[in-house]
Amino acid sequence: MPHFVLNENAQTEGKHKGQRELHNLSVGKEKGCLPDDINQIHLFERPSCREAVLLARAIYPDWSINGCAYCAPECDEG
Ligand SMILES: [Zn+2]
């Protein structure tokens, strides 16, 4: 199963401003889109980014969470 991480820091610009991005660790490593290690919140292995987003929203109900366009595009709500 893929291993997901959440960027602790919200996006500071662009259309996803204020959102925290969810990344697929192994794909993100290849694409070079991962946040710095210190800012990665590990959500561990989930069957898909959708389950990872649900988990992240359950843990951080106040956060707006969106899939990374590069490594979790099926959860990128644009
Ligand atoms: Zn990514």
mmCIF file of C-alpha atoms and ligand atoms in Angstrom:
data_model
loop_
_atom_site.group_PDB
_atom_site.id
_atom_site.type_symbol
_atom_site.label_atom_id
_atom_site.label_comp_id
_atom_site.label_asym_id
_atom_site.label_seq_id
_atom_site.Cartn_x
_atom_site.Cartn_y
_atom_site.Cartn_z
ATOM 1 C CA MET A 1 0.000 0.000 0.000
ATOM 2 C CA PRO A 2 1.188 3.524 -0.614
ATOM 3 C CA HIS A 3 2.427 5.598 2.283
ATOM 4 C CA PHE A 4 1.034 9.121 2.556
ATOM 5 C CA VAL A 5 2.298 12.261 4.199
ATOM 6 C CA LEU A 6 0.621 15.579 4.832
ATOM 7 C CA ASN A 7 2.460 18.871 4.588
ATOM 8 C CA GLU A 8 2.196 20.488 8.020
ATOM 9 C CA ASN A 9 2.448 23.904 6.388
ATOM 10 C CA ALA A 10 -0.447 25.310 4.420
ATOM 11 C CA GLN A 11 0.117 26.508 0.878
ATOM 12 C CA THR A 12 0.980 30.190 0.874
ATOM 13 C CA GLU A 13 0.067 31.018 -2.698
ATOM 14 C CA GLY A 14 -1.867 29.917 -5.743
ATOM 15 C CA LYS A 15 -5.306 28.401 -5.995
ATOM 16 C CA HIS A 16 -4.629 26.034 -3.101
ATOM 17 C CA LYS A 17 -3.700 28.830 -0.706
ATOM 18 C CA GLY A 18 -4.554 27.861 2.870
ATOM 19 C CA GLN A 19 -4.775 24.169 2.016
ATOM 20 C CA ARG A 20 -2.461 21.428 3.162
ATOM 21 C CA GLU A 21 -1.324 19.027 0.513
ATOM 22 C CA LEU A 22 -1.365 15.276 0.794
ATOM 23 C CA HIS A 23 1.545 13.480 -0.890
ATOM 24 C CA ASN A 24 2.216 9.875 -1.858
ATOM 25 C CA LEU A 25 5.680 9.309 -0.426
ATOM 26 C CA SER A 26 7.148 6.945 -3.027
ATOM 27 C CA VAL A 27 5.692 8.762 -6.039
ATOM 28 C CA GLY A 28 6.516 12.142 -4.533
ATOM 29 C CA LYS A 29 10.156 11.138 -4.137
ATOM 30 C CA GLU A 30 10.355 10.496 -7.871
ATOM 31 C CA LYS A 31 8.507 13.688 -8.746
ATOM 32 C CA GLY A 32 10.394 15.846 -6.262
ATOM 33 C CA CYS A 33 7.258 17.421 -4.838
ATOM 34 C CA LEU A 34 7.530 16.328 -1.183
ATOM 35 C CA PRO A 35 7.683 18.857 1.631
ATOM 36 C CA ASP A 36 10.813 18.978 3.787
ATOM 37 C CA ASP A 37 11.075 16.012 6.164
ATOM 38 C CA ILE A 38 10.464 18.214 9.202
ATOM 39 C CA ASN A 39 7.116 19.332 7.758
ATOM 40 C CA GLN A 40 5.867 15.853 6.871
ATOM 41 C CA ILE A 41 3.033 14.442 8.951
ATOM 42 C CA HIS A 42 2.977 10.697 8.338
ATOM 43 C CA LEU A 43 -0.391 9.090 7.740
ATOM 44 C CA PHE A 44 1.197 5.703 7.146
ATOM 45 C CA GLU A 45 -0.092 3.188 4.666
ATOM 46 C CA ARG A 46 -3.556 3.637 3.229
ATOM 47 C CA PRO A 47 -5.154 1.807 0.275
ATOM 48 C CA SER A 48 -5.497 5.047 -1.697
ATOM 49 C CA CYS A 49 -5.237 8.793 -1.335
ATOM 50 C CA ARG A 50 -8.974 8.964 -0.732
ATOM 51 C CA GLU A 51 -8.651 6.959 2.485
ATOM 52 C CA ALA A 52 -5.630 9.082 3.395
ATOM 53 C CA VAL A 53 -7.628 12.289 2.888
ATOM 54 C CA LEU A 54 -10.469 10.905 5.038
ATOM 55 C CA LEU A 55 -7.997 10.018 7.778
ATOM 56 C CA ALA A 56 -6.306 13.393 7.598
ATOM 57 C CA ARG A 57 -9.648 15.197 7.799
ATOM 58 C CA ALA A 58 -10.631 13.083 10.805
ATOM 59 C CA ILE A 59 -7.401 13.993 12.608
ATOM 60 C CA TYR A 60 -7.383 17.645 11.545
ATOM 61 C CA PRO A 61 -11.029 18.626 11.085
ATOM 62 C CA ASP A 62 -10.165 22.319 10.834
ATOM 63 C CA TRP A 63 -7.720 21.874 7.963
ATOM 64 C CA SER A 64 -8.503 22.104 4.302
ATOM 65 C CA ILE A 65 -6.753 19.168 2.625
ATOM 66 C CA ASN A 66 -6.096 18.570 -1.048
ATOM 67 C CA GLY A 67 -4.168 15.921 -2.959
ATOM 68 C CA CYS A 68 -0.875 16.932 -4.541
ATOM 69 C CA ALA A 69 -1.294 17.494 -8.278
ATOM 70 C CA TYR A 70 1.908 15.522 -8.965
ATOM 71 C CA CYS A 71 1.828 12.481 -6.690
ATOM 72 C CA ALA A 72 -1.852 12.229 -5.623
ATOM 73 C CA PRO A 73 -3.623 13.726 -8.651
ATOM 74 C CA GLU A 74 -6.748 11.582 -8.207
ATOM 75 C CA CYS A 75 -7.314 13.498 -4.954
ATOM 76 C CA ASP A 76 -6.448 16.909 -6.381
ATOM 77 C CA GLU A 77 -9.723 18.766 -6.285
ATOM 78 C CA GLY A 78 -8.265 21.530 -8.395
HETATM 79 ZN ZN ZN B 1 3.385 15.461 -4.144
#
